[in-house]
Short mmCIF file of C-alpha atoms and ligand atoms in Angstrom, two decimals:
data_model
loop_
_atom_site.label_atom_id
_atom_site.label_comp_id
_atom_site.label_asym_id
_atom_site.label_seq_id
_atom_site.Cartn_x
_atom_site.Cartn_y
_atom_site.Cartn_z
CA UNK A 4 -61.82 -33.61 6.89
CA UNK A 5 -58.94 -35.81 7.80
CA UNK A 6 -58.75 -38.39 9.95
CA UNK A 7 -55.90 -40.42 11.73
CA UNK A 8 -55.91 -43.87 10.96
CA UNK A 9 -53.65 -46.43 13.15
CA UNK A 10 -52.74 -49.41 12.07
CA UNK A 11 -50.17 -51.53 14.25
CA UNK A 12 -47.37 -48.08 14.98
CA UNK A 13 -47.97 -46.19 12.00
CA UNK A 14 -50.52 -42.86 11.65
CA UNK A 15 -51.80 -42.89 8.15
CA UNK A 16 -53.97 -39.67 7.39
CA UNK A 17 -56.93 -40.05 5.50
CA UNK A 18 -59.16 -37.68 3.48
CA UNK A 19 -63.04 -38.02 4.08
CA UNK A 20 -63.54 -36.66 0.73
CA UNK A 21 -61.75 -39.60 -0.76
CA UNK A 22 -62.49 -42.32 1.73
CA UNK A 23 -66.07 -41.52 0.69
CA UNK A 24 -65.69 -43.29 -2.78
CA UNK A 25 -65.36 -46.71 -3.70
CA UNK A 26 -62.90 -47.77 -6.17
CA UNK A 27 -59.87 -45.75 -4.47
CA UNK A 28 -57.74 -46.36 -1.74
CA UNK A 29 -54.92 -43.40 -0.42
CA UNK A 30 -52.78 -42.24 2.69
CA UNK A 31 -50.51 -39.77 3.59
CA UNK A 32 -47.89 -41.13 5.75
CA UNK A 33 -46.32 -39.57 9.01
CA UNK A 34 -43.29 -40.40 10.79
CA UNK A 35 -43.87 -42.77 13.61
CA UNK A 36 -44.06 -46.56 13.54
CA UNK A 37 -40.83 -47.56 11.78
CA UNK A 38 -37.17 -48.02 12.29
CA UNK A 39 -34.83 -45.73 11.53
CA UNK A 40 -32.43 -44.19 13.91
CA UNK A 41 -32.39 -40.00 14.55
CA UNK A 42 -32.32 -37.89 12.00
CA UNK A 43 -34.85 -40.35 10.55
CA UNK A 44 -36.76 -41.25 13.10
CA UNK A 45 -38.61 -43.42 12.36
CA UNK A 46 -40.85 -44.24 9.11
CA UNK A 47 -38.33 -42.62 6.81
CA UNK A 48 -39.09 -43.76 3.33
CA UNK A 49 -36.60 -41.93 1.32
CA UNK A 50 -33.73 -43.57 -0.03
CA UNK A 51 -30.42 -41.61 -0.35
CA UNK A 52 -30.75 -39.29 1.86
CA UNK A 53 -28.08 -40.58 4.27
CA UNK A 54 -30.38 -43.34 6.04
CA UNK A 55 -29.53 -47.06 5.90
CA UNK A 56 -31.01 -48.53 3.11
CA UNK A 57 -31.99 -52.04 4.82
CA UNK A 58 -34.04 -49.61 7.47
CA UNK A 59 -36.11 -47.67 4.58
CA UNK A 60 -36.96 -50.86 2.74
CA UNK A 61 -38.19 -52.41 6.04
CA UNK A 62 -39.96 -48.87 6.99
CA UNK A 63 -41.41 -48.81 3.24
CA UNK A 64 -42.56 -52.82 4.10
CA UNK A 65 -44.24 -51.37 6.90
CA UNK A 66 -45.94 -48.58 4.77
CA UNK A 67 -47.68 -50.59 2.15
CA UNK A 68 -49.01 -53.32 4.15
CA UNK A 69 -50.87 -50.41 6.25
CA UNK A 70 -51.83 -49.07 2.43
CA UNK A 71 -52.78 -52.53 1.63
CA UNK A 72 -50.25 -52.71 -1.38
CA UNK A 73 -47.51 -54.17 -3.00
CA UNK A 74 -44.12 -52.14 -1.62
CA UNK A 75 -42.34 -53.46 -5.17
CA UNK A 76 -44.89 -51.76 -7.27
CA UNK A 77 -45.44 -48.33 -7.12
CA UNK A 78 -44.96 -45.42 -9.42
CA UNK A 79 -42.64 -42.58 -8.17
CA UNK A 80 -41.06 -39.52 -9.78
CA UNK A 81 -37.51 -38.29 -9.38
CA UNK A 82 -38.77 -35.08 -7.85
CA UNK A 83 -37.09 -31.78 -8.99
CA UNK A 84 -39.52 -29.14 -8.13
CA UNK A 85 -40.67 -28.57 -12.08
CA UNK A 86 -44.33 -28.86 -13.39
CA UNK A 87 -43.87 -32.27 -15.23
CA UNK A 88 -47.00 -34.41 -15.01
CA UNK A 89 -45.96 -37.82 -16.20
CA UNK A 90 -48.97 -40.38 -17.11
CA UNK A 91 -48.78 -44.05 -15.84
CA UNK A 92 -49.26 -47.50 -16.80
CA UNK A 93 -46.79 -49.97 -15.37
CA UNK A 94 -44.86 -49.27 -11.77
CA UNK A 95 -41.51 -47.43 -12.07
CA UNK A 96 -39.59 -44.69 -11.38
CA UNK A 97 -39.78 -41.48 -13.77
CA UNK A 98 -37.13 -38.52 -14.46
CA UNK A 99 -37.92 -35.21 -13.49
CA UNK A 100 -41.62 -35.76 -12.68
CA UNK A 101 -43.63 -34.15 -10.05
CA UNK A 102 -46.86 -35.13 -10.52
CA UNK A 103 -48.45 -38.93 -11.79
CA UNK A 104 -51.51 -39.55 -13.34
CA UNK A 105 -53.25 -43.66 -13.99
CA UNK A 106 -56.24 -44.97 -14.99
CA UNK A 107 -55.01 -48.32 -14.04
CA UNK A 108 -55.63 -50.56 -10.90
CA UNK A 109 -53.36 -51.41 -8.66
CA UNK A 110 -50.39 -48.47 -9.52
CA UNK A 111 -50.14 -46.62 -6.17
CA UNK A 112 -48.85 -43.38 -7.47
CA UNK A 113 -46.24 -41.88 -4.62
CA UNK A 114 -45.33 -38.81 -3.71
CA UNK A 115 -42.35 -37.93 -1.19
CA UNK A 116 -42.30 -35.14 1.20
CA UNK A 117 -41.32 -33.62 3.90
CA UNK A 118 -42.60 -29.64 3.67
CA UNK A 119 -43.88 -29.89 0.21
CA UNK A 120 -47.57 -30.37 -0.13
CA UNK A 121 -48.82 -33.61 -1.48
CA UNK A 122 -51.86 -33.34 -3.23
CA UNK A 123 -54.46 -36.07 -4.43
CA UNK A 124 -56.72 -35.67 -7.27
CA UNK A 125 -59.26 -37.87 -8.33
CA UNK A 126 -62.17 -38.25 -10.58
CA UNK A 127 -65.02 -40.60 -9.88
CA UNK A 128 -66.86 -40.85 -13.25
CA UNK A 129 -63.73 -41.32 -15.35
CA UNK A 130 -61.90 -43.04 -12.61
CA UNK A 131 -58.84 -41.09 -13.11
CA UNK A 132 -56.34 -40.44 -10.10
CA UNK A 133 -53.25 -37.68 -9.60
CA UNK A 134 -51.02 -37.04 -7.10
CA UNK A 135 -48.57 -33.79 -6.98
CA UNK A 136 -46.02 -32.83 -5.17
CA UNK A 137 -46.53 -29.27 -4.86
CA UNK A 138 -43.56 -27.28 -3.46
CA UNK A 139 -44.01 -23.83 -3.99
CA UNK A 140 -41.71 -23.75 -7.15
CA UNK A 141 -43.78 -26.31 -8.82
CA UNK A 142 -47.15 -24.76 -7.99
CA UNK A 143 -45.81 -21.16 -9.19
CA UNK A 144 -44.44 -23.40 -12.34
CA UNK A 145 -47.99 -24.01 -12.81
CA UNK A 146 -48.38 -27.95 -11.81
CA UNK A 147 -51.52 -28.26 -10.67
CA UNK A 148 -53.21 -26.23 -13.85
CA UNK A 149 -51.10 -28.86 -16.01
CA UNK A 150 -52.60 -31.65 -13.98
CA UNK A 151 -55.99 -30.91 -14.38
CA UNK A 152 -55.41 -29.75 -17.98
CA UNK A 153 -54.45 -33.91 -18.82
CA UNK A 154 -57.32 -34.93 -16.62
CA UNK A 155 -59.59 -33.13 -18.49
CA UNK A 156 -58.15 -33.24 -22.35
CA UNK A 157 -56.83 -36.85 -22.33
CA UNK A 158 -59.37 -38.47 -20.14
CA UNK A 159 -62.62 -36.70 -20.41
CA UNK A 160 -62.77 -35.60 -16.85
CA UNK A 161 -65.27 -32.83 -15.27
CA UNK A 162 -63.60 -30.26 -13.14
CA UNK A 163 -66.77 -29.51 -11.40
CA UNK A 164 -66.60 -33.46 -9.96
CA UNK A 165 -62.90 -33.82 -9.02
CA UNK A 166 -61.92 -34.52 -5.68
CA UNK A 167 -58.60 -33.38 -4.33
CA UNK A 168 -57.21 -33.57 -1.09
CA UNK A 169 -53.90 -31.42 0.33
CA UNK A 170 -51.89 -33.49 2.85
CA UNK A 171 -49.43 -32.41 5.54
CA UNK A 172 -47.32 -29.65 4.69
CA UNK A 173 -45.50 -26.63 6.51
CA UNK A 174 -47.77 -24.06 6.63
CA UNK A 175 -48.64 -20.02 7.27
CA UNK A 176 -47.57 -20.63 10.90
CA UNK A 177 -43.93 -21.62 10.31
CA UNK A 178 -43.22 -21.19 6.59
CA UNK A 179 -41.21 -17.99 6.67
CA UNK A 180 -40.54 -16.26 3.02
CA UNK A 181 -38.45 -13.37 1.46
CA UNK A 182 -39.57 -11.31 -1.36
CA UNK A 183 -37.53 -13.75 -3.78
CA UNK A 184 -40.73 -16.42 -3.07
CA UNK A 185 -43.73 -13.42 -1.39
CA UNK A 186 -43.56 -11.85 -4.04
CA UNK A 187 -44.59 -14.44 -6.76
CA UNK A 188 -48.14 -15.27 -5.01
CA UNK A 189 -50.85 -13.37 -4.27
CA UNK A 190 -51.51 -11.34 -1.42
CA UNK A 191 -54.35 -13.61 0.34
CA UNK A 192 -51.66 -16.03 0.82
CA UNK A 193 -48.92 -13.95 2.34
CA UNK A 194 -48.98 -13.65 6.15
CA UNK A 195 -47.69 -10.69 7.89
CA UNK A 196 -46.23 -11.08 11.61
CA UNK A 197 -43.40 -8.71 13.11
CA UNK A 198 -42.49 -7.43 9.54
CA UNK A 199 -41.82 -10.95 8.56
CA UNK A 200 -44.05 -12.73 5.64
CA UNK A 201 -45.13 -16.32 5.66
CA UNK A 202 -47.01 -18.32 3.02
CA UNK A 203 -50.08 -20.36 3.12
CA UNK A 204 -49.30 -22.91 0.56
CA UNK A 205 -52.64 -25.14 0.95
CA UNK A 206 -54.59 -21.80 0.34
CA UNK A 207 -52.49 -20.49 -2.69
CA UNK A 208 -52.72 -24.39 -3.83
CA UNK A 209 -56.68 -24.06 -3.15
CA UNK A 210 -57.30 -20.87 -4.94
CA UNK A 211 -55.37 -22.31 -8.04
CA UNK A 212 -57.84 -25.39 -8.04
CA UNK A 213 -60.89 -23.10 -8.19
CA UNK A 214 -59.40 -21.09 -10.79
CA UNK A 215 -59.29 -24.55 -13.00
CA UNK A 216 -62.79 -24.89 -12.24
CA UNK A 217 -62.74 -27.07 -8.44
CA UNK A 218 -65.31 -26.50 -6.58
CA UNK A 219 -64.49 -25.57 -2.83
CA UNK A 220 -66.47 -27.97 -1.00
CA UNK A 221 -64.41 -30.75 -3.27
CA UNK A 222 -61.25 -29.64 -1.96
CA UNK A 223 -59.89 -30.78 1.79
CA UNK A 224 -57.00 -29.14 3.17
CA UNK A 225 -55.58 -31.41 6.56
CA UNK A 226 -54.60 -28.67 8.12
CA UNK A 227 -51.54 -29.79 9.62
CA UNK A 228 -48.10 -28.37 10.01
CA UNK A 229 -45.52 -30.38 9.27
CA UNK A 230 -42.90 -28.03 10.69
CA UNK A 231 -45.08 -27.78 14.35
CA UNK A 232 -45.65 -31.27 14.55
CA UNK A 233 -42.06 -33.19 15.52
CA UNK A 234 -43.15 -35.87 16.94
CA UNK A 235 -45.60 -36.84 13.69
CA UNK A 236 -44.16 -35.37 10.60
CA UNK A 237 -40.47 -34.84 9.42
CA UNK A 238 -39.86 -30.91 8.31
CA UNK A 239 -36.79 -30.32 6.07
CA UNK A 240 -37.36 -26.38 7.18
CA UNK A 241 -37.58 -27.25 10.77
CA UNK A 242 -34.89 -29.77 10.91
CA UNK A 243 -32.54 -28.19 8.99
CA UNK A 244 -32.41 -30.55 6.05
CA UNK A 245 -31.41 -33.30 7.83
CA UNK A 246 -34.51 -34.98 8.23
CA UNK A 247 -36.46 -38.12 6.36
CA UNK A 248 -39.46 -38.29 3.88
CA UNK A 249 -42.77 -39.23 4.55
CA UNK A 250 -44.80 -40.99 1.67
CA UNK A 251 -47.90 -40.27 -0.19
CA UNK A 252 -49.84 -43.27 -1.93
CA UNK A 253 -53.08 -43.38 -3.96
CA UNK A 254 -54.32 -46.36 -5.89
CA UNK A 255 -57.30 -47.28 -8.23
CA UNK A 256 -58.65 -50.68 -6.46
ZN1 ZN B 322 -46.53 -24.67 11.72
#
């Protein structure tokens, strides 16, 4: 279950799955609270996308003291829709990475989206954290099987004990599809409506994570739209790609 968390004008969404532990702290961002003009109105936190960079440094200010954390120290991937998994030990940006792994302290490993689905693992015994973003490329590339694959042959971890959570994301109700991106998942993920299809990413996400070996009532899904919800969550579908990028952060405390 997820709840809304305020703190002074920003909505931070919070898993109860991963609230539940101790030795973790995480978030998934929405768009409210900072201040950024329109398109990127107003907790943008992506750089180059066309906003002014003095307004996403204050926004991502505002972000990590409602996370609690440093806003100079977090690990980030440049994002390119692949199924790279890139393990962490110092704060940094990393090429072509869409998915971060630590056993350290302190890292906050980020994701940025604003459709995609970011997804948190973690695993209490071996105290071992991920977070993905899973775009439909990536999770057809086979991301979140490569995650859990380094959890659990580098680091000892269980499947049957990890926790994930899947944040935010666009959703059956508004993600429209052709055959070019239908016809790659299976059919219990594929809506039909009016002869048009529509995907359920957190579902075909879910049904990968029980293939690896999750167990269902470890998983949380948020279930909320990105695309239906303006006024909280930027949608590069809905607005045309002209839109911001909400942040993802999970830390080992
Ligand atoms: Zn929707």
């Amino acid at each position: 279950m997820f709840n809304a968390v305020h703190t002074n004008d920003l909505i931070i969404y919070k898993s109860s799955l991963l609230n539940s532990r101790n030795g973790i702290y995480h978030g998934f961002g929405a768009r409210v609270g900072g201040v950024s003009n329109s398109p990127y109105n107003t907790l943008n936190l992506g750089l180059s996308i066309g906003d002014i960079p003095e307004n996403v440094h204050k926004n991502r200010e505002l972000f990590f003291q409602a996370l609690k954390s440093d806003p100079q120290q977090f690990a980030q991937g440049v994002q390119v829709h692949g199924n790279t998994i890139q393990i962490v030990d110092h704060p940094g940006t990393f090429e072509s990475t869409d998915a971060l792994l630590t056993i350290r302290k302190n890292i906050p490993l980020i994701i940025k989206t604003a459709d995609c689905a970011p997804v948190i693992l973690f695993e209490p015994e071996q105290e071992v954290i991920a977070a993905v973003h899973a775009g439909w490329r990536s999770v057809v590339k086979g991301i979140l099987e490569n995650t859990i694959r380094i959890m659990v042959e580098n680091f000892d971890c269980e499947p049957e004990i990890i926790k994930c959570a899947i944040g935010p994301s666009i959703r059956s109700c508004c993600y429209e599809v052709k055959s070019d991106v239908s016809s790659r998942f299976p059919d219990d993920v594929i809506l039909w409506k009016n002869n048009k299809s529509y995907l359920d990413i957190p579902k075909a996400i879910q049904l990968r994570l029980i293939d690896q070996g999750i167990q269902i009532e470890n998983i949380d899904d948020s279930q909320l739209c990105t695309a239906c919800n303006e006024k909280l969550f930027f949608s590069h579908r809905r607005d045309k790609g002209k839109t911001g990028r909400m942040m993802t952060a999970v830390y080992l405390t």
